[in-house]
mmCIF file of C-alpha atoms in Angstrom:
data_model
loop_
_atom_site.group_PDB
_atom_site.id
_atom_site.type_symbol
_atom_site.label_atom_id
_atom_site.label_comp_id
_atom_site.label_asym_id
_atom_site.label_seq_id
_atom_site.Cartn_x
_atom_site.Cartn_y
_atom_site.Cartn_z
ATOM 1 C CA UNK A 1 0.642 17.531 -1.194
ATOM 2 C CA UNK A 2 -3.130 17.117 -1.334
ATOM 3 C CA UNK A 3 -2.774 17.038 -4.882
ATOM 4 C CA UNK A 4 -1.177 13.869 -5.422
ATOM 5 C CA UNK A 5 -3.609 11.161 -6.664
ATOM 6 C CA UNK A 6 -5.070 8.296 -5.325
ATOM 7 C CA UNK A 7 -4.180 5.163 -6.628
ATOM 8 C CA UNK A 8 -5.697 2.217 -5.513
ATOM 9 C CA UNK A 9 -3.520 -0.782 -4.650
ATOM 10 C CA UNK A 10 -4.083 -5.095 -5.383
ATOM 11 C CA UNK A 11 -1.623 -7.381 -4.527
ATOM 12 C CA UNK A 12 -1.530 -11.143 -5.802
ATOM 13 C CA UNK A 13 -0.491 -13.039 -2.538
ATOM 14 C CA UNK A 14 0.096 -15.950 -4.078
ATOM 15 C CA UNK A 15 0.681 -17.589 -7.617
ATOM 16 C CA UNK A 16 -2.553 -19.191 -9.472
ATOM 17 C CA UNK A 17 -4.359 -16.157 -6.988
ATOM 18 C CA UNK A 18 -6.345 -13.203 -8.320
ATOM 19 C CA UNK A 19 -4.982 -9.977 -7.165
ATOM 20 C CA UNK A 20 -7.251 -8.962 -4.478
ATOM 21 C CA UNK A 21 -7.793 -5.467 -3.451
ATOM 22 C CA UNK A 22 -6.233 -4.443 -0.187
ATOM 23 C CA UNK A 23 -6.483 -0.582 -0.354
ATOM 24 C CA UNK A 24 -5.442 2.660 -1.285
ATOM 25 C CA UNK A 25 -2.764 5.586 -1.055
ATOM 26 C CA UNK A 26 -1.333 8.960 -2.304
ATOM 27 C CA UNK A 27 1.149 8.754 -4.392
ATOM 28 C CA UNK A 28 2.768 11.095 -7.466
ATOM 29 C CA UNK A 29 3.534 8.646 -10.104
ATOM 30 C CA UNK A 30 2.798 4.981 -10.497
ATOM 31 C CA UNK A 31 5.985 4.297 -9.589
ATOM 32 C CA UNK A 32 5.849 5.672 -6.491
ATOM 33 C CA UNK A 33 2.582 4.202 -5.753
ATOM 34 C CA UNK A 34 4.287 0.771 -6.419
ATOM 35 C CA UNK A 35 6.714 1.456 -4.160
ATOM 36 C CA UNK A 36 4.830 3.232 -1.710
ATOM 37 C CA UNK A 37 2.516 -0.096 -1.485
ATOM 38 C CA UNK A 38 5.245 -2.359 -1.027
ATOM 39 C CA UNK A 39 5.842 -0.158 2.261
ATOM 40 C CA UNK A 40 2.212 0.043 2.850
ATOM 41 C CA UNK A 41 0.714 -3.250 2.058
ATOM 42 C CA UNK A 42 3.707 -6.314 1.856
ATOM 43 C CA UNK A 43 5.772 -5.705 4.788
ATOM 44 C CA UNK A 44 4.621 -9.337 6.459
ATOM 45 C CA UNK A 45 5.765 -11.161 3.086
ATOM 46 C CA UNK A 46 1.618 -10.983 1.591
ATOM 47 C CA UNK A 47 2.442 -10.552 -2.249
ATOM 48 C CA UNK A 48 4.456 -11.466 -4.971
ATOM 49 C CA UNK A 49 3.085 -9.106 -7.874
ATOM 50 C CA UNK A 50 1.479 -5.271 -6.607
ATOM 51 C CA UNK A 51 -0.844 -3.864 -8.987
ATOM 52 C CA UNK A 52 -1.614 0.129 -8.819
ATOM 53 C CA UNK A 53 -3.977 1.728 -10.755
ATOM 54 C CA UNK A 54 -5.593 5.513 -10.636
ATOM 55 C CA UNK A 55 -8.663 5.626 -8.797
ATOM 56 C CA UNK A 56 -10.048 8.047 -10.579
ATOM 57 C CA UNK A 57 -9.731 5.643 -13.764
ATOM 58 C CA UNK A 58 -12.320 2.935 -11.702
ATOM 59 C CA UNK A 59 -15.601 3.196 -13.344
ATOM 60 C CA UNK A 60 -18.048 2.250 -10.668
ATOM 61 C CA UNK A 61 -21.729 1.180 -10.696
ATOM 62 C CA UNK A 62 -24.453 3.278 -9.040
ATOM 63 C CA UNK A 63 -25.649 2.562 -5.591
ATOM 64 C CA UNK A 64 -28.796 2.576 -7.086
ATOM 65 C CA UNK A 65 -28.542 0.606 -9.793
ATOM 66 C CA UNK A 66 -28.437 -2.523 -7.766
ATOM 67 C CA UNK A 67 -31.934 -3.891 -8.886
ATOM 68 C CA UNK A 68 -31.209 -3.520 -12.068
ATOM 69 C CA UNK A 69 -27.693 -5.256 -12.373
ATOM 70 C CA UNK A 70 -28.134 -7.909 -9.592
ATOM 71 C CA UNK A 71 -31.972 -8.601 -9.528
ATOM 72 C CA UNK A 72 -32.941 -10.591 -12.295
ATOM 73 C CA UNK A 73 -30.229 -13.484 -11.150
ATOM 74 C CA UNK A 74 -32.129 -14.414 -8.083
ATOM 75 C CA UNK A 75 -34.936 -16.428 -9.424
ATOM 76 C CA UNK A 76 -32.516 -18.425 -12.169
ATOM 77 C CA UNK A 77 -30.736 -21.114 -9.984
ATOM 78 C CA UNK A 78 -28.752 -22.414 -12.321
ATOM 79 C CA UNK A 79 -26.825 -19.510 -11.960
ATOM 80 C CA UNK A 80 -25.934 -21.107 -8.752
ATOM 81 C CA UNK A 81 -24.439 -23.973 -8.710
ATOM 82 C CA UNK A 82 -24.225 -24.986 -5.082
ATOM 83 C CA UNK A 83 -26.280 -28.388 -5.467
ATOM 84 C CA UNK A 84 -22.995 -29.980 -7.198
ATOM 85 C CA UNK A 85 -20.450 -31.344 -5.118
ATOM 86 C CA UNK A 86 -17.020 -30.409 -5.656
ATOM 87 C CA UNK A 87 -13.989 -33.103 -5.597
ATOM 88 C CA UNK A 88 -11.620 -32.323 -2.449
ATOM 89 C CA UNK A 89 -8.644 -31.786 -4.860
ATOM 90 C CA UNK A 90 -10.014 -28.727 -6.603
ATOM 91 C CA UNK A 91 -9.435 -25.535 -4.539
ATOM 92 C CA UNK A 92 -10.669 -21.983 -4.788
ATOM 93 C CA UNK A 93 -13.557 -22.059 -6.577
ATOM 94 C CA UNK B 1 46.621 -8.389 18.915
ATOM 95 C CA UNK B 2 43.436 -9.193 16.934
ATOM 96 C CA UNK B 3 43.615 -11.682 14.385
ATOM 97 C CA UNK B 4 40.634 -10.200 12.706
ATOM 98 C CA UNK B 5 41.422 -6.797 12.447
ATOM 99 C CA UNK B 6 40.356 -6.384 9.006
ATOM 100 C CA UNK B 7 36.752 -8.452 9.493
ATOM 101 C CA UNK B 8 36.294 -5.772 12.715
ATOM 102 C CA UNK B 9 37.331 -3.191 10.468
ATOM 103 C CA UNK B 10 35.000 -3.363 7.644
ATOM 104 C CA UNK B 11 31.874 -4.618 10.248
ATOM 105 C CA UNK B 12 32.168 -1.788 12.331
ATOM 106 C CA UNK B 13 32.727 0.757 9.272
ATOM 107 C CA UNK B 14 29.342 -1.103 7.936
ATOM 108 C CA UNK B 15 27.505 -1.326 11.200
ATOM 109 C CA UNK B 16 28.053 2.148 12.244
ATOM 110 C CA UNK B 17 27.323 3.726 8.796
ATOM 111 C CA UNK B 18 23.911 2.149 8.885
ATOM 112 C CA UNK B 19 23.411 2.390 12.406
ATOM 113 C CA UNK B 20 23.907 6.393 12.175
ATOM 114 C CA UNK B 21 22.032 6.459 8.895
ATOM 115 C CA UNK B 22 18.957 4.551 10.545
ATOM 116 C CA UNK B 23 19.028 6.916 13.311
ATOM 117 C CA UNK B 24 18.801 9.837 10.844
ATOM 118 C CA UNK B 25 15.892 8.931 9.168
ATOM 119 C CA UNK B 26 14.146 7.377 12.181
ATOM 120 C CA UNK B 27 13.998 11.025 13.035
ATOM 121 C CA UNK B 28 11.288 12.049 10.430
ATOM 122 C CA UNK B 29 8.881 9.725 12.380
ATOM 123 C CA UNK B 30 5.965 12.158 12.597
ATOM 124 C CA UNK B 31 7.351 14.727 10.373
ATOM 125 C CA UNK B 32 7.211 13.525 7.384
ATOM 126 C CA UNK B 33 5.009 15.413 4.688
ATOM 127 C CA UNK B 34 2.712 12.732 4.001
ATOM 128 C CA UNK B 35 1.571 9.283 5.366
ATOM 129 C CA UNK B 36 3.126 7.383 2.916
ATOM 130 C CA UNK B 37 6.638 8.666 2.886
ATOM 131 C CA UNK B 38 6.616 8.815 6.775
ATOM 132 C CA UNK B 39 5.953 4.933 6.414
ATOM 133 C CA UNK B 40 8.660 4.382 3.560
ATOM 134 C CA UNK B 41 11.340 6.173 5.549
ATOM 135 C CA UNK B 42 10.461 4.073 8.875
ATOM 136 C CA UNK B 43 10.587 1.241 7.137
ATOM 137 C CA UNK B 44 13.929 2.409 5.186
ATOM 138 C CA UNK B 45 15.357 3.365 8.715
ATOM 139 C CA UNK B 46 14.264 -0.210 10.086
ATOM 140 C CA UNK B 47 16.263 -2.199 7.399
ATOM 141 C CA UNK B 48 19.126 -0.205 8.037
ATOM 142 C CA UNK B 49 18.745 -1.014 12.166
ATOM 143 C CA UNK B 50 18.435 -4.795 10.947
ATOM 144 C CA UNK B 51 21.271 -4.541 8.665
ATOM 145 C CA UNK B 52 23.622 -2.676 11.724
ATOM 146 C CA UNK B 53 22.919 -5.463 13.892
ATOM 147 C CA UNK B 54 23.987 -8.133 11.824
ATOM 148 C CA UNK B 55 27.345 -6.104 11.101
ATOM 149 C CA UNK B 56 27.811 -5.248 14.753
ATOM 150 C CA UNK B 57 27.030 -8.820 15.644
ATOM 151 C CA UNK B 58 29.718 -9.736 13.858
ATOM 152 C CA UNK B 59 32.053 -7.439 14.908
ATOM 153 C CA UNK B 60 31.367 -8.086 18.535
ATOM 154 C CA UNK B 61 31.950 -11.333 17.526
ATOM 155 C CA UNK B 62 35.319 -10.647 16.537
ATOM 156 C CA UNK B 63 35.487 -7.671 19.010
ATOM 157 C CA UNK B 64 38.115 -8.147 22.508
ATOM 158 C CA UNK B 65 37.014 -5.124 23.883
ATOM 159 C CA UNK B 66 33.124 -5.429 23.382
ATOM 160 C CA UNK B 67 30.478 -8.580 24.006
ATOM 161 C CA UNK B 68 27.666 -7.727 22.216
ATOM 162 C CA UNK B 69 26.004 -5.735 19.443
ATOM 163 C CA UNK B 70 23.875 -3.291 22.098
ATOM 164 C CA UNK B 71 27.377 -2.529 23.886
ATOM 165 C CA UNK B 72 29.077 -1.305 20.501
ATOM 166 C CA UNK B 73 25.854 0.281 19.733
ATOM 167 C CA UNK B 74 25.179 2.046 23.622
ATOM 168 C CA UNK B 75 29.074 2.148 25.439
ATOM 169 C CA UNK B 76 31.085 3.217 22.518
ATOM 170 C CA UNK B 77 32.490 6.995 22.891
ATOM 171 C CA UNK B 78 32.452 9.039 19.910
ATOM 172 C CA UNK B 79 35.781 8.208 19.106
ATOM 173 C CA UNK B 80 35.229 4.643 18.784
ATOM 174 C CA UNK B 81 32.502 5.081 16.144
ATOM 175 C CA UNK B 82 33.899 4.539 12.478
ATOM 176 C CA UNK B 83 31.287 6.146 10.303
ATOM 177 C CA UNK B 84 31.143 8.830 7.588
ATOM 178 C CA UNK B 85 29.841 12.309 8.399
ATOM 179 C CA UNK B 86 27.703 11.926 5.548
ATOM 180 C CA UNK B 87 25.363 9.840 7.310
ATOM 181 C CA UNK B 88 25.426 12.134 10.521
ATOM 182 C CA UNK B 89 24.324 15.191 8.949
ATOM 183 C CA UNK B 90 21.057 16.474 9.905
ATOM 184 C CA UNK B 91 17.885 15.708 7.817
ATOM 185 C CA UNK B 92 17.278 19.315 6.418
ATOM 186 C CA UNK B 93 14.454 19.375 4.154
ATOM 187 C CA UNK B 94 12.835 16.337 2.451
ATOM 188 C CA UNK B 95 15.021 17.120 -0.392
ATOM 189 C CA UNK B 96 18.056 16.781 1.484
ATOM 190 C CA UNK B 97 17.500 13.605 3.186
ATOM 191 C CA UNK B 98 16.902 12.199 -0.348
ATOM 192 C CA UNK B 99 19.820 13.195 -2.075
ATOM 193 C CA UNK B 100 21.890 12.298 0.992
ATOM 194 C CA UNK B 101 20.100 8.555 0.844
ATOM 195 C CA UNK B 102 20.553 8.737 -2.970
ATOM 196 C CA UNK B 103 24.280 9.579 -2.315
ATOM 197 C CA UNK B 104 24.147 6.606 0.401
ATOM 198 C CA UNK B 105 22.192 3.755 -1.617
ATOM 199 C CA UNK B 106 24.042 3.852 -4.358
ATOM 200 C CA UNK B 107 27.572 3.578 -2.856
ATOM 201 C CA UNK B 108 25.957 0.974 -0.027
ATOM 202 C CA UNK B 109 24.289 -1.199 -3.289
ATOM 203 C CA UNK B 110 28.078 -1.035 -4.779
ATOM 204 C CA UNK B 111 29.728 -2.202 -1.957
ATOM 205 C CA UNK B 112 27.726 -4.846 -0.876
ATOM 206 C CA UNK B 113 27.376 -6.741 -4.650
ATOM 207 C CA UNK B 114 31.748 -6.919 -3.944
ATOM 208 C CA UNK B 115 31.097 -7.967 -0.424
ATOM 209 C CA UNK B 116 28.879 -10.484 -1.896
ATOM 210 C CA UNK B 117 31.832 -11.788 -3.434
ATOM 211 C CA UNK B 118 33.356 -12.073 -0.195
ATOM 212 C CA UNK B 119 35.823 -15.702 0.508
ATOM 213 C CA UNK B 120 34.309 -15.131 4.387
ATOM 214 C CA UNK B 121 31.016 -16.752 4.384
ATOM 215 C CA UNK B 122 29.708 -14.400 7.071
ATOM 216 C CA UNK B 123 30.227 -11.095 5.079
ATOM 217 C CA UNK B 124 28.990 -12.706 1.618
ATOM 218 C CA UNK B 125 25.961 -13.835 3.995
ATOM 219 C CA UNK B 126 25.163 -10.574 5.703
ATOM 220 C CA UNK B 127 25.675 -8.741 2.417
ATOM 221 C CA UNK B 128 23.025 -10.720 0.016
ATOM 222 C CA UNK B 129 20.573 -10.264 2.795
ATOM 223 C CA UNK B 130 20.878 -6.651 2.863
ATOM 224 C CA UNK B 131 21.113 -6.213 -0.742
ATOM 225 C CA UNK B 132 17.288 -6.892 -1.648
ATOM 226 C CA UNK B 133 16.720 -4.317 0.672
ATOM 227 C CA UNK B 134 19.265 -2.044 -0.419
ATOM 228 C CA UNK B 135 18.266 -1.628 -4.205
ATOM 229 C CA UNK B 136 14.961 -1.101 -2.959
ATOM 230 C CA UNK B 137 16.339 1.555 -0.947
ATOM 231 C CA UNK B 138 17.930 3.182 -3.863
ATOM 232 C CA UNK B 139 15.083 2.158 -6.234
ATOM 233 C CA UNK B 140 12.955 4.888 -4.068
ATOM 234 C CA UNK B 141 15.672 7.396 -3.316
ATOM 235 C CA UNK B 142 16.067 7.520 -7.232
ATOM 236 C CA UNK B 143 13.395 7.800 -8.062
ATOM 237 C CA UNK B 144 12.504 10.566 -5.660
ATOM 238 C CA UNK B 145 15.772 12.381 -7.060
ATOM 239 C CA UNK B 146 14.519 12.636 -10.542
ATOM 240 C CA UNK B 147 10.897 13.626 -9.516
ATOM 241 C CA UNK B 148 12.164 16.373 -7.687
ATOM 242 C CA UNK B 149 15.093 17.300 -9.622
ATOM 243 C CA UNK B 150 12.851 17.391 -13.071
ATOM 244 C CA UNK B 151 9.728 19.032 -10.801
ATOM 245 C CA UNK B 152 9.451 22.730 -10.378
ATOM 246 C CA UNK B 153 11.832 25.429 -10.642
ATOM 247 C CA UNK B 154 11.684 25.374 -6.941
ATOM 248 C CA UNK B 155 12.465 21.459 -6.437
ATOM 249 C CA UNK B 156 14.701 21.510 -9.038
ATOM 250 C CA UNK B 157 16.791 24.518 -6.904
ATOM 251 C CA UNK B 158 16.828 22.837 -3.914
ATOM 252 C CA UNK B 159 17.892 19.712 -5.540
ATOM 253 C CA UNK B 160 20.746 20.816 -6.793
ATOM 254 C CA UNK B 161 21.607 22.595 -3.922
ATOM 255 C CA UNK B 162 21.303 19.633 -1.859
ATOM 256 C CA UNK B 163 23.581 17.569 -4.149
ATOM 257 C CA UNK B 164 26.447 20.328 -4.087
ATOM 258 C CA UNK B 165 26.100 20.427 -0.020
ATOM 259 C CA UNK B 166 26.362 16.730 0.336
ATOM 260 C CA UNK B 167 28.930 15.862 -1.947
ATOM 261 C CA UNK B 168 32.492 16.088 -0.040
ATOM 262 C CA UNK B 169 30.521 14.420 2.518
ATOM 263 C CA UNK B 170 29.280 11.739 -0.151
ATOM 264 C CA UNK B 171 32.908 11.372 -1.204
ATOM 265 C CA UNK B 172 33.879 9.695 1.382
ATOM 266 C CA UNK B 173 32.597 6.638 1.324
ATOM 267 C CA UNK B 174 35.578 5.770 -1.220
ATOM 268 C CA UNK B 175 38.463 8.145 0.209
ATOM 269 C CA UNK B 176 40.875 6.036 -0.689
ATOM 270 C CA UNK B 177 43.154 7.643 2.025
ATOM 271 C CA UNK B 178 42.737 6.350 4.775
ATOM 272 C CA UNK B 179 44.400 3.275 6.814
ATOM 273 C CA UNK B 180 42.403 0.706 8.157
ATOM 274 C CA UNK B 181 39.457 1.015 6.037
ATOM 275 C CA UNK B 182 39.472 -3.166 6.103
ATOM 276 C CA UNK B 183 39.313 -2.377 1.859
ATOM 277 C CA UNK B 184 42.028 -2.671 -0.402
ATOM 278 C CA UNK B 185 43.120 -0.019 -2.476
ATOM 279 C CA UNK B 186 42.173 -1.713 -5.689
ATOM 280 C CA UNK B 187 38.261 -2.295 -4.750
ATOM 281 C CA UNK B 188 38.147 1.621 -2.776
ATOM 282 C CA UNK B 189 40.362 3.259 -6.213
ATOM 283 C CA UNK B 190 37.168 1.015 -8.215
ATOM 284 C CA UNK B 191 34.336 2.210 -6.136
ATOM 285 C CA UNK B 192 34.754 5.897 -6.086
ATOM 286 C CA UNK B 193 34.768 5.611 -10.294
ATOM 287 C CA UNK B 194 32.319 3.395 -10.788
ATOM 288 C CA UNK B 195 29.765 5.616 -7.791
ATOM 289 C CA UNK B 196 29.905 8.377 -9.788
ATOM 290 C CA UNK B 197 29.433 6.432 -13.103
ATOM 291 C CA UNK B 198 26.458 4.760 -10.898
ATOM 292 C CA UNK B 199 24.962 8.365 -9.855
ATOM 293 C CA UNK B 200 25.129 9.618 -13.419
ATOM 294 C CA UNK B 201 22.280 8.644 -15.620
ATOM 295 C CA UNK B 202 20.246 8.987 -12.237
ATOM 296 C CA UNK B 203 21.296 12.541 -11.801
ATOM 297 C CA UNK B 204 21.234 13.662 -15.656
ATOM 298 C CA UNK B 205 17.432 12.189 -15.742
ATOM 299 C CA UNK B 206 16.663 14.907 -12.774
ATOM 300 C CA UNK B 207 18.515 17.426 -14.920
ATOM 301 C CA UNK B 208 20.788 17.895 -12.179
ATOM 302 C CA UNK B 209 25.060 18.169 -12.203
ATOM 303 C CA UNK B 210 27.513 16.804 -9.767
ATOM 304 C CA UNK B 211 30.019 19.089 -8.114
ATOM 305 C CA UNK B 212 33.609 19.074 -9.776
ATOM 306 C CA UNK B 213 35.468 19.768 -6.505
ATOM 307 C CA UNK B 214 36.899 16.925 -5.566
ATOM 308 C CA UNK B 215 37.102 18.233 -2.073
ATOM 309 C CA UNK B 216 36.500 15.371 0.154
ATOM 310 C CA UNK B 217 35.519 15.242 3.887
ATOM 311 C CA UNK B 218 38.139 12.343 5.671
ATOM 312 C CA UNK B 219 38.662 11.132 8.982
ATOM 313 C CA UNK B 220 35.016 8.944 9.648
ATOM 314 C CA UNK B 221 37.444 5.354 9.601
ATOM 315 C CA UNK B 222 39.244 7.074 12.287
ATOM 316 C CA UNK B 223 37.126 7.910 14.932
ATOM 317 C CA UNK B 224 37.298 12.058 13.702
ATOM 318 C CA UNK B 225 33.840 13.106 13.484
ATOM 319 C CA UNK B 226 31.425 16.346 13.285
ATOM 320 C CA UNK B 227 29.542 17.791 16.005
ATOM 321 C CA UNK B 228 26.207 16.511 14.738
ATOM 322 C CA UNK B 229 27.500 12.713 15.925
ATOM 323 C CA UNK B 230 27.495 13.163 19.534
ATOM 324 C CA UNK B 231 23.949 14.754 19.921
ATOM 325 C CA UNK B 232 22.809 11.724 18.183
ATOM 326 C CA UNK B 233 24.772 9.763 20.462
ATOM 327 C CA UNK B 234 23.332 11.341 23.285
ATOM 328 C CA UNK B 235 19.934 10.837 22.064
ATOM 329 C CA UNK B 236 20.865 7.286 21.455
ATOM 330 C CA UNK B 237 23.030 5.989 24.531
ATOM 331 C CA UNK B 238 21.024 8.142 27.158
ATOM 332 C CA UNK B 239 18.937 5.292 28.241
ATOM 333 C CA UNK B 240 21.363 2.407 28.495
ATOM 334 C CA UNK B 241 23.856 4.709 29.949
ATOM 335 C CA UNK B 242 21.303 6.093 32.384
ATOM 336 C CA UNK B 243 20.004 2.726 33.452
ATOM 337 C CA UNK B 244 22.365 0.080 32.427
ATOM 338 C CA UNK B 245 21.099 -3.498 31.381
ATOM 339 C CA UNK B 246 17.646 -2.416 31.769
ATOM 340 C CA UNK B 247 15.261 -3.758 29.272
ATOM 341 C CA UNK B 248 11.603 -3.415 28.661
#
């Protein structure tokens, strides 16, 4: 069984939410991975849309590439915009 | 004499199919061949539980002889229990437990989207919560069924060779012969058709063939069952029986 793939599972736990990331798991089609999340992942009612995809298809950055891609946005603070204040009405941003 | 002998009829036919069934698959708790299936059948096992103690609620509801839904789960004899021997059989391999479910979820999703239909509000109620689980259920034991029926030579062998071992069990769910049932002719004549139309495109997808005997195992609705029912009875009712009332 070792050979099934890994798939790596995100599940949307609410509408107007991102899917978020909450893991992974064998599985031997995508089907099955679907399914095999719902039993995995949404058994306490988190989710209403599961989305699988291969791990092996996640291009990932290099541990040691982290200079490079996150460095040069520490000294431009505009890039952070904490110094605005946000109205009460307008969640999750 | 029982007003409500139909109602007890069809809950206890219901609650003791699933009851057994859950049992059954509750069984391949640490066994299973991988993490995720062991967690899929658990949880497949669990709905069934939930979905036998609604029916046998009812029933005991209904029920002169028994209070609750624990005593027509624990202090029934064998006898008493009205289940197919489909759902008794042992697990075999993986393969066999998922044509046997197949078999199952298919003829359960049937006859619960007519009990849906039900004038008795309790049935129609008990029946449209268990169907979301149910075509789950069958979604996975499909799909299962095709993967391993259109896998290897090997899969595909033992496939097929499940589905010719389970089917005069399989059949019946819809023997039409028997008194009792709490079904009418008209909806158990309609069911055993429209199951096997239901298992077709399913089966022909996993390049697989149903049996043509139409040799079909009888006597569940009556209390006649195979030996494999009371060693899963003694598994189950040791406890209670043991140490009544106790709880924990």
């Amino acid at each position: 069984m070792s050979e099934w793939p890994l798939w790596e599972v995100f599940i949307r736990s609410q509408h107007g939410l991102a899917h978020r990331h909450v893991g992974s798991l064998h599985a031997p089609t995508s089907e099955m991975a679907v399914c095999n999340a719902r039993d995995v992942y949404t058994r306490r009612n988190e989710g209403v849309s599961i989305w699988v995809v291969k791990s092996a298809d996640i291009s990932a950055s290099e541990p040691n590439n982290k200079d490079m891609l996150f460095e040069p946005s520490h000294d431009k603070i505009f890039r952070h915009p904490t110094f605005y204040d946000l109205p009460d009405d307008v969640d999750y941003m | 004499m029982n007003n409500n002998i139909e109602e007890l009829s069809l809950s206890l036919f219901m609650g003791d199919n699933n009851l057994i069934l859950s049992h059954r698959l509750s069984e391949w708790t640490g066994h299973a061949p991988v993490l995720e299936e062991e967690l899929a059948l658990a949880n497949v096992a669990l709905d069934l539980l939930g979905q036998a103690r609604m029916w046998l609620e009812y029933a005991a509801e209904i029920s002169e002889d028994y209070k609750t839904a624990d005593d027509l789960a624990y202090k029934r004899e064998i006898w008493e229990f009205r289940n197919v021997a489909l759902v008794e059989q042992p697990n075999g391999h993986f393969g066999d437990t998922i044509v046997r479910q197949f078999y199952y979820d298919n003829w359960h999703k049937l006859i619960l989207e007519h009990l849906y239909q039900s004038e008795n509000e309790r049935i129609a109620g008990i029946a449209e919560k268990s169907l979301k689980e149910v075509r789950y259920h069958l979604e996975r034991s499909a799909q299962w069924t095709v993967l391993l029926g259109d896998g290897t030579e090997e899969s595909h062998n033992k496939l097929q060779t499940s589905v010719n071992h389970f089917w005069p069990y399989a059949l019946e769910l819809c023997n039409t012969n028997t008194a009792n049932s709490g079904f009418d002719d008209d909806l158990a004549s309609l069911s055993r058709q429209t199951w096997i139309d239901s298992l077709s495109n399913i089966i022909a997808e996993a390049t697989l063939q149903l049996p043509e005997t139409e040799f079909s195992y009888s006597g569940g609705r009556e209390g006649i069952h195979t030996e494999h029912l009371s060693l899963i009875l003694a598994e189950m009712q040791c406890l209670p029986r043991a140490y009544p009332g106790t709880q924990w």
